[in-house]
Amino acid sequence: MSQELSPIDKAKFVAAKRAVDFVEDGMRVGLGTGSTAAWMVRCLGELVRDDGLKIRGVPTSTRTAELARGVGIEVITLDEAKWLDLTIDGADEFDADLNLIKGGGGALLQEKIVATASDQMVVIADIGKEVETLGAFPLPVEVIPFGWQTTKSLIEELLISMDVLGREARLRMNGASPFVTDEGNYILDLHLGRIGNAQQLSLAMNQMPGVVENGLFIDICDVVVLGYGDGRVETRDINQGTVAEDRLDFLESDNLFTDMSD
């Protein structure tokens, strides 16, 4: 690293560094999208370069695919892989049951498809992503562009009957134009404040015409690897019911990380 990392970046780095320990030679690995997942891709690239690790990666976005190829990871499609041994990705929020909100980076559809096509999903996050109840982070909902304003109105009407604090839906923008996903869709960010029943909300929204997918990941994540700014790492396994703690050192000289920033 060319300069001292901030505490939040240190937390992301150590979580990513610990998470790649789950990857074994010959695996087909789903590669997540976002700032924390980018650290993980770089860590995997280091293992490919220095240790001869042989894996095939299925990226969840075009930018992750470009990064993976750039660090020497063999990139294949999900259709080529058919099934994955492991997916490692970040999260915008997670609760005690390891339910997630994802999609802040705009790749929630591919992320959910890849995660559910994996034997195991490992989420990497800094401690600030842990919440008692999901919903403080705006919930992304991917919708088709045709009739998106009607879809938005229907979602806001649906939210009246849901256990949430807020009901505002905002079209995600990219400058003066709507943000467009890799699949050519729009994203509505729902400012809910609190989601009382995430499973009910997820099922109800996905039955609505115009909605492609939502950013609630329910009963998909198996392990969360939490990073702290002082180098501590906590690994929580929901299936085993275990919590493991460790501490990692920072290797400031590793040139794989010289251009990383949020």
XYZ file of N, CA and C in Angstrom:
786
model
N 0.844 -1.185 0.000
C 0.000 0.000 0.000
C 0.881 1.238 0.000
N 0.531 2.186 -0.856
C 1.401 3.334 -1.031
C 1.282 4.327 0.111
N 0.212 4.290 0.866
C 0.065 5.176 1.998
C -0.730 4.458 3.079
N -0.661 5.043 4.287
C -1.356 4.445 5.418
C -2.857 4.387 5.146
N -3.453 3.222 5.396
C -4.883 3.068 5.169
C -5.671 3.705 6.301
N -6.864 4.167 5.973
C -7.792 4.629 6.999
C -8.279 3.430 7.800
N -8.805 3.645 9.000
C -9.323 2.514 9.793
C -10.383 1.712 9.051
N -11.257 2.381 8.291
C -12.311 1.652 7.585
C -11.724 0.788 6.478
N -10.699 1.293 5.780
C -10.067 0.492 4.736
C -9.259 -0.654 5.328
N -8.650 -0.432 6.484
C -7.955 -1.525 7.170
C -8.939 -2.626 7.540
N -10.127 -2.222 8.008
C -11.141 -3.213 8.379
C -11.573 -4.021 7.158
N -11.778 -3.347 6.032
C -12.158 -4.048 4.808
C -11.045 -4.984 4.347
N -9.808 -4.513 4.440
C -8.676 -5.314 3.979
C -8.510 -6.595 4.789
N -8.547 -6.472 6.136
C -8.319 -7.672 6.950
C -9.470 -8.661 6.801
N -10.696 -8.154 6.611
C -11.826 -9.063 6.375
C -11.631 -9.811 5.063
N -11.210 -9.095 4.036
C -10.968 -9.730 2.738
C -9.832 -10.734 2.819
N -8.774 -10.347 3.514
C -7.602 -11.213 3.635
C -7.959 -12.527 4.341
N -8.770 -12.445 5.385
C -9.180 -13.654 6.097
C -10.142 -14.481 5.251
N -11.031 -13.836 4.511
C -12.049 -14.564 3.746
C -11.443 -15.433 2.659
N -10.337 -15.005 2.056
C -9.749 -15.808 0.981
C -9.161 -17.116 1.506
N -9.060 -17.259 2.831
C -8.633 -18.543 3.393
C -9.661 -19.639 3.114
N -10.895 -19.249 2.797
C -11.927 -20.228 2.469
C -11.735 -20.809 1.061
N -10.923 -20.174 0.256
C -10.747 -20.582 -1.145
C -9.665 -21.652 -1.240
N -9.983 -22.735 -1.928
C -9.042 -23.840 -2.122
C -8.733 -24.014 -3.597
N -7.597 -24.619 -3.866
C -7.153 -24.831 -5.238
C -8.211 -25.592 -6.041
N -8.478 -25.117 -7.234
C -9.432 -25.778 -8.118
C -10.864 -25.338 -7.964
N -11.138 -24.435 -7.031
C -12.518 -24.004 -6.789
C -13.042 -23.097 -7.897
N -14.363 -23.111 -8.043
C -15.091 -22.121 -8.842
C -15.685 -21.128 -7.847
N -15.283 -19.868 -7.958
C -15.560 -18.887 -6.915
C -16.342 -17.707 -7.479
N -17.456 -17.388 -6.842
C -18.188 -16.184 -7.178
C -17.484 -14.974 -6.591
N -17.296 -13.955 -7.409
C -16.559 -12.753 -7.011
C -17.520 -11.578 -6.910
N -17.662 -11.057 -5.714
C -18.633 -10.004 -5.470
C -18.233 -8.662 -6.032
N -19.105 -7.686 -5.817
C -18.929 -6.332 -6.330
C -18.973 -5.344 -5.178
N -18.168 -4.286 -5.290
C -18.150 -3.250 -4.270
C -16.761 -3.030 -3.725
N -16.613 -2.031 -2.868
C -15.288 -1.656 -2.379
C -14.649 -2.751 -1.535
N -15.426 -3.422 -0.683
C -14.854 -4.489 0.146
C -14.537 -5.710 -0.699
N -15.424 -6.048 -1.626
C -15.165 -7.189 -2.511
C -13.944 -6.949 -3.384
N -13.674 -5.699 -3.725
C -12.494 -5.398 -4.530
C -11.208 -5.744 -3.785
N -11.191 -5.521 -2.480
C -10.031 -5.955 -1.690
C -9.859 -7.470 -1.794
N -10.973 -8.196 -1.721
C -10.925 -9.657 -1.794
C -10.374 -10.127 -3.133
N -10.802 -9.510 -4.226
C -10.313 -9.894 -5.548
C -8.806 -9.661 -5.630
N -8.339 -8.552 -5.082
C -6.909 -8.281 -5.077
C -6.148 -9.311 -4.241
N -6.714 -9.699 -3.104
C -6.066 -10.722 -2.265
C -5.982 -12.055 -3.004
N -7.043 -12.424 -3.721
C -7.013 -13.652 -4.515
C -5.982 -13.551 -5.626
N -5.892 -12.378 -6.250
C -4.883 -12.183 -7.286
C -3.475 -12.365 -6.758
N -3.251 -11.936 -5.529
C -1.948 -12.123 -4.891
C -1.627 -13.610 -4.730
N -2.625 -14.394 -4.328
C -2.423 -15.832 -4.164
C -2.191 -16.519 -5.508
N -2.895 -16.065 -6.539
C -2.682 -16.609 -7.880
C -1.270 -16.309 -8.357
N -0.832 -15.100 -8.145
C 0.485 -14.664 -8.609
C 1.632 -15.290 -7.817
N 1.527 -15.259 -6.483
C 2.660 -15.646 -5.637
C 2.647 -17.106 -5.210
N 1.448 -17.685 -5.057
C 1.344 -19.049 -4.532
C 0.875 -20.063 -5.559
N 0.583 -19.610 -6.774
C 0.154 -20.535 -7.815
C -1.253 -21.068 -7.630
N -2.091 -20.348 -6.861
C -3.473 -20.787 -6.672
C -4.180 -20.848 -8.016
N -4.875 -21.938 -8.253
C -5.618 -22.113 -9.500
C -7.104 -22.139 -9.190
N -7.792 -21.076 -9.599
C -9.238 -20.989 -9.418
C -9.847 -20.424 -10.688
N -11.158 -20.575 -10.795
C -11.916 -19.906 -11.844
C -12.958 -19.027 -11.172
N -12.996 -17.761 -11.566
C -13.879 -16.811 -10.926
C -15.063 -16.447 -11.791
N -16.230 -16.351 -11.161
C -17.440 -15.875 -11.824
C -17.769 -14.508 -11.228
N -17.512 -13.424 -11.951
C -17.752 -12.085 -11.414
C -19.224 -11.716 -11.437
N -19.600 -10.801 -10.534
C -20.990 -10.375 -10.427
C -21.243 -9.027 -11.095
N -20.245 -8.499 -11.789
C -20.415 -7.245 -12.518
C -19.288 -7.115 -13.530
N -19.469 -6.211 -14.470
C -18.413 -5.993 -15.465
C -17.173 -5.406 -14.812
N -17.324 -4.538 -13.824
C -16.139 -3.948 -13.202
C -15.370 -4.964 -12.374
N -16.071 -5.912 -11.746
C -15.362 -6.975 -11.038
C -14.642 -7.879 -12.023
N -15.257 -8.148 -13.161
C -14.613 -8.972 -14.191
C -13.319 -8.323 -14.668
N -13.360 -7.021 -14.894
C -12.158 -6.309 -15.340
C -11.061 -6.360 -14.286
N -11.434 -6.164 -13.027
C -10.453 -6.217 -11.944
C -9.854 -7.608 -11.818
N -10.704 -8.650 -11.881
C -10.228 -10.024 -11.740
C -9.237 -10.377 -12.847
N -9.572 -10.036 -14.076
C -8.643 -10.309 -15.181
C -7.332 -9.551 -14.978
N -7.438 -8.337 -14.450
C -6.257 -7.522 -14.258
C -5.273 -8.076 -13.238
N -5.773 -8.848 -12.266
C -4.885 -9.425 -11.257
C -4.582 -10.903 -11.534
N -4.975 -11.389 -12.709
C -4.570 -12.720 -13.134
C -5.511 -13.854 -12.817
N -6.747 -13.550 -12.403
C -7.719 -14.601 -12.119
C -8.420 -15.007 -13.407
N -8.534 -16.314 -13.639
C -9.274 -16.801 -14.805
C -10.757 -16.526 -14.604
N -11.360 -15.832 -15.543
C -12.766 -15.441 -15.448
C -13.605 -16.295 -16.389
N -14.685 -16.867 -15.853
C -15.633 -17.636 -16.651
C -17.042 -17.155 -16.336
N -18.009 -17.572 -17.142
C -19.398 -17.213 -16.887
C -20.034 -18.242 -15.954
N -21.164 -17.868 -15.384
C -21.899 -18.814 -14.540
C -22.397 -19.993 -15.361
N -22.774 -19.763 -16.606
C -23.208 -20.864 -17.466
C -22.070 -21.855 -17.695
N -20.856 -21.352 -17.804
C -19.702 -22.241 -17.964
C -19.415 -23.000 -16.667
N -19.550 -22.311 -15.545
C -19.263 -22.948 -14.253
C -20.372 -23.915 -13.842
N -21.618 -23.566 -14.192
C -22.824 -24.324 -13.826
C -23.145 -24.240 -12.338
N -22.177 -24.458 -11.487
C -22.373 -24.365 -10.032
C -21.068 -23.926 -9.409
N -21.149 -23.238 -8.267
C -19.966 -22.680 -7.629
C -19.725 -23.318 -6.273
N -18.457 -23.435 -5.936
C -18.087 -23.941 -4.617
C -18.304 -22.886 -3.533
N -18.098 -21.629 -3.900
C -18.056 -20.561 -2.900
C -18.284 -19.220 -3.582
N -18.997 -18.332 -2.904
C -19.077 -16.934 -3.316
C -18.635 -16.069 -2.155
N -17.790 -15.080 -2.433
C -17.373 -14.105 -1.422
C -17.818 -12.734 -1.910
N -18.548 -12.021 -1.063
C -19.105 -10.733 -1.467
C -19.230 -9.846 -0.234
N -19.455 -8.575 -0.458
C -19.688 -7.643 0.630
C -21.169 -7.526 0.933
N -21.506 -6.602 1.823
C -22.900 -6.336 2.172
C -23.013 -4.899 2.644
N -24.187 -4.325 2.452
C -24.449 -2.976 2.942
C -24.966 -3.004 4.375
N -25.653 -4.071 4.724
C -26.110 -4.303 6.101
C -26.238 -5.800 6.315
N -26.094 -6.220 7.578
C -26.445 -7.600 7.937
C -26.935 -7.616 9.378
N -27.815 -8.595 9.681
C -28.346 -8.707 11.034
C -27.818 -9.963 11.716
N -28.326 -10.258 12.897
C -27.821 -11.380 13.687
C -28.060 -12.723 13.018
N -29.061 -12.822 12.149
C -29.348 -14.066 11.423
C -28.619 -14.125 10.085
N -27.731 -13.166 9.846
C -26.952 -13.053 8.609
C -27.838 -12.828 7.387
N -28.994 -12.210 7.602
C -29.763 -11.681 6.489
C -29.132 -10.355 6.073
N -29.192 -10.042 4.790
C -28.421 -8.932 4.251
C -29.284 -7.947 3.479
N -28.784 -6.719 3.385
C -29.169 -5.798 2.319
C -27.943 -5.610 1.444
N -28.124 -5.827 0.136
C -27.061 -5.652 -0.836
C -27.601 -4.863 -2.031
N -26.681 -4.334 -2.821
C -27.084 -3.620 -4.014
C -26.667 -2.173 -4.044
N -25.921 -1.736 -3.019
C -25.444 -0.366 -3.020
C -24.568 -0.049 -4.222
N -23.894 -1.082 -4.732
C -23.065 -0.911 -5.919
C -23.801 -1.145 -7.223
N -25.085 -1.495 -7.129
C -25.904 -1.637 -8.325
C -25.849 -2.986 -9.012
N -25.283 -4.001 -8.334
C -25.125 -5.317 -8.975
C -25.939 -6.402 -8.280
N -27.027 -6.028 -7.619
C -27.737 -6.982 -6.770
C -28.291 -8.186 -7.514
N -28.713 -8.020 -8.771
C -29.302 -9.140 -9.495
C -28.272 -10.226 -9.755
N -27.134 -9.862 -10.343
C -26.095 -10.852 -10.581
C -25.547 -11.392 -9.269
N -25.437 -10.540 -8.258
C -24.936 -10.988 -6.958
C -25.837 -12.059 -6.358
N -27.153 -11.867 -6.453
C -28.069 -12.850 -5.860
C -28.082 -14.146 -6.660
N -28.033 -14.044 -7.981
C -27.986 -15.250 -8.819
C -26.739 -16.062 -8.511
N -25.599 -15.396 -8.439
C -24.336 -16.088 -8.184
C -24.320 -16.679 -6.777
N -24.777 -15.916 -5.789
C -24.758 -16.407 -4.404
C -25.634 -17.643 -4.223
N -26.806 -17.650 -4.858
C -27.709 -18.789 -4.693
C -27.270 -19.996 -5.522
N -26.321 -19.805 -6.435
C -25.776 -20.914 -7.213
C -24.470 -21.420 -6.605
N -24.283 -21.194 -5.303
C -23.038 -21.559 -4.621
C -23.313 -22.479 -3.437
N -22.361 -23.355 -3.168
C -22.471 -24.210 -1.987
C -22.401 -23.401 -0.700
N -21.663 -22.275 -0.740
C -21.478 -21.465 0.457
C -21.310 -20.001 0.057
N -21.906 -19.105 0.861
C -21.691 -17.675 0.665
C -21.009 -17.104 1.891
N -19.873 -16.458 1.664
C -19.131 -15.780 2.712
C -19.232 -14.279 2.456
N -19.671 -13.546 3.450
C -19.780 -12.095 3.346
C -18.655 -11.444 4.127
N -18.029 -10.451 3.511
C -16.966 -9.699 4.160
C -17.465 -8.284 4.409
N -17.199 -7.771 5.617
C -17.735 -6.465 5.980
C -16.925 -5.866 7.112
N -17.012 -4.551 7.236
C -16.500 -3.895 8.432
C -17.599 -3.893 9.479
N -17.217 -3.664 10.725
C -18.157 -3.801 11.832
C -19.313 -2.815 11.730
N -19.131 -1.719 10.991
C -20.191 -0.732 10.848
C -21.391 -1.223 10.064
N -21.264 -2.367 9.395
C -22.379 -2.896 8.589
C -23.354 -3.744 9.412
N -23.004 -4.032 10.659
C -23.887 -4.846 11.501
C -25.001 -3.987 12.085
N -26.249 -4.472 11.979
C -27.403 -3.740 12.497
C -28.294 -4.693 13.285
N -29.067 -4.131 14.189
C -30.033 -4.943 14.940
C -31.208 -5.335 14.048
N -31.679 -4.389 13.233
C -32.780 -4.624 12.307
C -32.435 -3.998 10.961
N -32.642 -4.745 9.888
C -32.350 -4.226 8.557
C -33.230 -3.020 8.222
N -32.705 -2.134 7.374
C -33.532 -1.067 6.847
C -32.954 0.325 6.931
N -31.950 0.555 7.746
C -31.346 1.891 7.793
C -30.695 2.231 6.455
N -30.055 1.233 5.833
C -29.510 1.431 4.492
C -30.657 1.323 3.485
N -30.746 2.255 2.541
C -31.835 2.184 1.550
C -31.828 0.855 0.793
N -32.995 0.242 0.692
C -33.117 -1.063 0.041
C -33.207 -0.897 -1.468
N -32.232 -1.432 -2.224
C -32.305 -1.325 -3.687
C -33.296 -2.339 -4.265
N -34.054 -1.876 -5.242
C -34.970 -2.743 -5.985
C -34.713 -2.505 -7.463
N -34.353 -3.554 -8.188
C -34.089 -3.426 -9.614
C -35.404 -3.572 -10.382
N -35.683 -2.602 -11.244
C -36.934 -2.596 -12.000
C -36.624 -2.374 -13.476
N -37.525 -2.862 -14.349
C -37.321 -2.619 -15.772
C -37.667 -1.160 -16.070
N -37.002 -0.554 -17.056
C -37.261 0.862 -17.348
C -38.698 1.141 -17.802
N -39.307 0.209 -18.558
C -40.667 0.422 -19.044
C -41.622 0.575 -17.863
N -42.294 1.698 -17.803
C -43.284 1.921 -16.758
C -42.724 2.014 -15.360
N -41.470 2.443 -15.223
C -40.842 2.415 -13.897
C -41.557 3.311 -12.894
N -42.160 4.392 -13.370
C -42.872 5.273 -12.438
C -44.126 4.596 -11.893
N -44.778 3.808 -12.732
C -45.919 3.031 -12.252
C -45.473 1.986 -11.244
N -44.363 1.308 -11.552
C -43.810 0.323 -10.608
C -43.471 0.991 -9.285
N -42.885 2.177 -9.350
C -42.548 2.927 -8.135
C -43.793 3.204 -7.309
N -44.869 3.635 -7.968
C -46.117 3.926 -7.250
C -46.698 2.670 -6.613
N -46.629 1.550 -7.334
C -47.141 0.289 -6.794
C -46.325 -0.166 -5.586
N -45.007 0.022 -5.640
C -44.154 -0.335 -4.505
C -44.511 0.513 -3.291
N -44.676 1.814 -3.502
C -45.011 2.703 -2.380
C -46.378 2.347 -1.794
N -47.306 1.926 -2.647
C -48.617 1.485 -2.147
C -48.489 0.200 -1.348
N -47.656 -0.722 -1.850
C -47.427 -1.977 -1.123
C -46.846 -1.719 0.255
N -45.950 -0.750 0.352
C -45.256 -0.487 1.614
C -46.205 -0.023 2.713
N -47.383 0.466 2.343
C -48.363 0.889 3.353
C -48.747 -0.282 4.255
N -48.799 -1.484 3.672
C -49.215 -2.661 4.439
C -48.033 -3.436 5.032
N -46.819 -2.932 4.832
C -45.635 -3.603 5.344
C -45.175 -2.986 6.667
N -44.428 -3.762 7.440
C -43.911 -3.293 8.730
C -42.605 -2.536 8.501
N -42.739 -1.299 8.025
C -41.579 -0.433 7.770
C -41.876 0.960 8.327
N -40.809 1.733 8.547
C -40.984 3.077 9.094
C -41.226 4.113 8.004
N -40.568 3.948 6.847
C -40.698 4.909 5.764
C -41.179 4.244 4.496
N -41.635 5.063 3.530
C -42.162 4.482 2.293
C -41.671 5.235 1.066
N -40.600 6.004 1.193
C -40.124 6.777 0.053
C -39.262 5.928 -0.867
N -39.552 5.999 -2.161
C -38.766 5.311 -3.184
C -38.156 6.346 -4.115
N -36.849 6.270 -4.311
C -36.150 7.238 -5.170
C -35.447 6.505 -6.308
N -35.572 7.051 -7.495
C -34.851 6.512 -8.635
C -33.371 6.823 -8.469
N -32.514 5.812 -8.559
C -31.077 6.037 -8.457
C -30.583 6.719 -9.732
N -29.781 7.743 -9.542
C -29.302 8.532 -10.663
C -27.800 8.351 -10.850
N -27.368 8.593 -12.078
C -25.958 8.654 -12.425
C -25.742 10.000 -13.099
N -25.473 11.012 -12.279
C -25.449 12.366 -12.809
C -26.856 12.822 -13.135
N -27.060 13.252 -14.360
C -28.376 13.741 -14.769
C -29.276 12.647 -15.333
N -28.738 11.438 -15.463
C -29.488 10.324 -16.064
C -29.701 9.215 -15.043
N -30.717 8.368 -15.242
C -30.907 7.233 -14.349
C -29.701 6.283 -14.368
N -29.375 5.757 -13.210
C -28.359 4.709 -13.140
C -28.893 3.478 -13.864
N -28.054 2.852 -14.694
C -28.462 1.682 -15.460
C -27.581 0.501 -15.048
N -28.206 -0.621 -14.698
C -27.466 -1.804 -14.279
C -26.844 -2.510 -15.479
N -26.030 -3.535 -15.211
C -25.436 -4.319 -16.291
C -26.493 -4.974 -17.168
N -27.692 -5.189 -16.624
C -28.775 -5.815 -17.394
C -29.665 -4.781 -18.071
N -29.311 -3.504 -17.960
C -30.080 -2.459 -18.617
C -31.301 -2.000 -17.850
N -31.341 -2.281 -16.547
C -32.487 -1.907 -15.728
C -32.191 -0.691 -14.868
N -33.249 -0.170 -14.209
C -33.122 0.926 -13.253
C -33.131 0.363 -11.831
N -32.752 1.218 -10.879
C -32.806 0.849 -9.469
C -33.600 1.893 -8.704
N -34.563 1.430 -7.921
C -35.274 2.272 -6.967
C -34.704 1.998 -5.588
N -34.286 3.036 -4.888
C -33.790 2.897 -3.520
C -34.906 3.238 -2.554
N -35.288 2.267 -1.723
C -36.397 2.440 -0.792
C -35.856 2.872 0.570
N -36.295 4.030 1.022
C -35.852 4.578 2.310
C -36.874 4.168 3.369
N -36.604 3.029 3.999
C -37.586 2.380 4.863
C -37.320 2.604 6.348
N -36.089 2.920 6.711
C -35.749 3.146 8.114
C -35.600 1.873 8.915
N -36.603 1.021 8.846
C -36.585 -0.263 9.552
C -37.485 -1.230 8.804
N -37.041 -2.479 8.662
C -37.825 -3.528 8.013
C -38.181 -4.564 9.066
N -39.451 -4.608 9.437
C -39.865 -5.513 10.499
C -39.910 -6.967 10.081
N -40.302 -7.234 8.837
C -40.398 -8.604 8.332
C -39.782 -8.633 6.939
N -38.479 -8.890 6.882
C -37.747 -8.816 5.617
C -38.204 -9.886 4.634
N -38.490 -11.076 5.108
C -38.905 -12.147 4.211
C -40.244 -11.823 3.558
N -41.193 -11.333 4.336
C -42.501 -10.964 3.794
C -42.367 -9.874 2.738
N -41.548 -8.872 3.032
C -41.369 -7.770 2.095
C -40.723 -8.242 0.796
N -39.713 -9.089 0.918
C -39.018 -9.596 -0.262
C -39.956 -10.380 -1.171
N -40.737 -11.267 -0.587
C -41.651 -12.087 -1.376
C -42.730 -11.229 -2.042
N -43.254 -10.249 -1.323
C -44.326 -9.418 -1.862
C -43.827 -8.558 -3.025
N -42.641 -7.989 -2.883
C -42.127 -7.136 -3.958
C -41.807 -7.935 -5.212
N -41.275 -9.135 -5.042
C -40.879 -9.918 -6.209
C -42.068 -10.487 -6.976
N -43.266 -10.371 -6.431
C -44.460 -10.784 -7.157
C -45.033 -9.650 -8.005
N -44.439 -8.474 -7.905
C -44.980 -7.298 -8.572
C -44.441 -7.183 -9.994
N -45.304 -7.036 -11.004
C -44.828 -6.826 -12.375
C -43.946 -5.577 -12.441
N -42.846 -5.692 -13.174
C -41.914 -4.584 -13.275
C -40.723 -4.701 -12.360
N -40.885 -5.426 -11.252
C -39.771 -5.660 -10.330
C -38.973 -6.856 -10.813
N -37.679 -6.679 -10.980
C -36.799 -7.770 -11.398
C -36.287 -8.523 -10.179
N -35.759 -7.799 -9.186
C -35.221 -8.417 -7.982
C -35.010 -7.331 -6.940
N -34.939 -7.740 -5.685
C -34.684 -6.785 -4.601
C -33.405 -7.153 -3.858
N -32.908 -6.229 -3.076
C -31.617 -6.404 -2.418
C -31.648 -7.088 -1.072
N -32.759 -7.721 -0.707
C -32.810 -8.506 0.524
C -32.290 -9.914 0.247
N -31.243 -10.302 0.928
C -30.668 -11.648 0.812
C -31.034 -12.402 2.088
N -32.060 -13.237 1.982
C -32.618 -13.938 3.143
C -32.180 -15.399 3.114
N -31.580 -15.870 4.193
C -31.149 -17.273 4.318
C -30.218 -17.693 3.177
N -29.351 -16.805 2.750
C -28.392 -17.114 1.694
C -26.968 -17.137 2.247
N -26.674 -16.204 3.149
C -25.319 -16.084 3.697
C -25.053 -17.149 4.755
N -23.881 -17.771 4.683
C -23.476 -18.796 5.652
C -22.480 -18.275 6.687
N -21.590 -17.400 6.255
C -20.505 -16.918 7.112
C -20.335 -15.423 6.888
N -20.116 -14.679 7.974
C -19.717 -13.280 7.884
C -18.329 -13.134 8.486
N -17.439 -12.504 7.740
C -16.100 -12.194 8.229
C -16.044 -10.691 8.464
N -15.891 -10.311 9.730
C -15.931 -8.910 10.137
C -14.528 -8.383 10.368
N -14.205 -7.255 9.782
C -12.918 -6.629 10.005
C -13.030 -5.405 10.893
N -11.968 -5.166 11.673
C -11.871 -3.991 12.528
C -10.656 -3.173 12.106
N -10.689 -1.890 12.422
C -9.625 -0.997 12.007
C -8.286 -1.263 12.642
N -8.262 -2.035 13.744
C -6.992 -2.341 14.413
C -6.417 -3.685 13.977
N -7.031 -4.314 12.956
C -6.513 -5.580 12.451
C -7.221 -6.811 12.981
N -8.136 -6.641 13.924
C -8.888 -7.795 14.424
C -9.882 -8.284 13.376
N -10.099 -9.585 13.380
C -11.052 -10.208 12.462
C -11.929 -11.167 13.261
N -13.224 -11.121 12.995
C -14.182 -12.014 13.645
C -14.925 -12.782 12.569
N -14.955 -14.108 12.689
C -15.623 -14.962 11.710
C -16.816 -15.640 12.370
N -18.011 -15.350 11.868
C -19.240 -15.918 12.418
C -19.840 -16.892 11.411
N -20.028 -18.114 11.848
C -20.599 -19.165 11.004
C -21.999 -19.467 11.510
N -23.022 -19.119 10.726
C -24.402 -19.278 11.165
C -24.805 -20.744 11.245
N -24.221 -21.601 10.398
C -24.576 -23.013 10.383
C -23.926 -23.778 11.523
N -22.668 -23.474 11.804
C -21.948 -24.136 12.889
C -22.226 -23.499 14.243
N -22.733 -22.284 14.236
C -22.969 -21.568 15.484
C -21.692 -21.161 16.190
N -20.650 -20.890 15.426
C -19.347 -20.577 16.009
C -18.935 -19.139 15.700
N -18.079 -18.616 16.576
C -17.473 -17.303 16.383
C -15.982 -17.449 16.668
N -15.146 -17.094 15.693
C -13.694 -17.178 15.844
C -13.094 -15.791 15.703
N -12.072 -15.496 16.518
C -11.424 -14.198 16.475
C -9.945 -14.363 16.159
N -9.401 -13.392 15.452
C -8.007 -13.439 15.017
C -7.535 -12.005 14.820
N -6.251 -11.846 14.513
C -5.693 -10.533 14.209
C -4.708 -10.693 13.057
N -4.768 -9.781 12.096
C -3.881 -9.833 10.943
C -2.967 -8.618 10.927
N -1.764 -8.815 10.409
C -0.826 -7.714 10.237
C -1.053 -7.076 8.876
N -0.639 -5.837 8.738
C -0.754 -5.112 7.479
C 0.568 -5.158 6.748
N 0.522 -5.515 5.473
C 1.720 -5.571 4.643
C 1.712 -4.335 3.751
N 2.330 -3.279 4.228
C 2.240 -1.996 3.534
C 2.927 -1.995 2.173
N 3.803 -2.996 1.922
C 4.589 -2.967 0.698
C 3.937 -3.684 -0.474
N 2.816 -4.328 -0.259
C 2.212 -5.142 -1.315
C 1.676 -4.267 -2.442
N 2.269 -4.384 -3.630
C 1.910 -3.485 -4.717
C 0.556 -3.800 -5.346
N -0.086 -4.891 -4.938
C -1.418 -5.163 -5.464
C -2.430 -4.144 -4.998
N -2.111 -3.426 -3.932
C -3.097 -2.560 -3.303
C -2.789 -1.075 -3.476
N -1.818 -0.764 -4.309
C -1.386 0.632 -4.388
C -2.440 1.557 -4.973
N -3.371 1.035 -5.765
C -4.366 1.916 -6.386
C -5.767 1.730 -5.825
N -5.867 1.097 -4.652
C -7.181 0.858 -4.089
C -7.678 2.090 -3.347
N -8.929 2.463 -3.616
C -9.571 3.541 -2.893
C -11.074 3.392 -3.076
N -11.856 4.012 -2.197
C -13.321 3.965 -2.295
C -13.808 5.095 -3.186
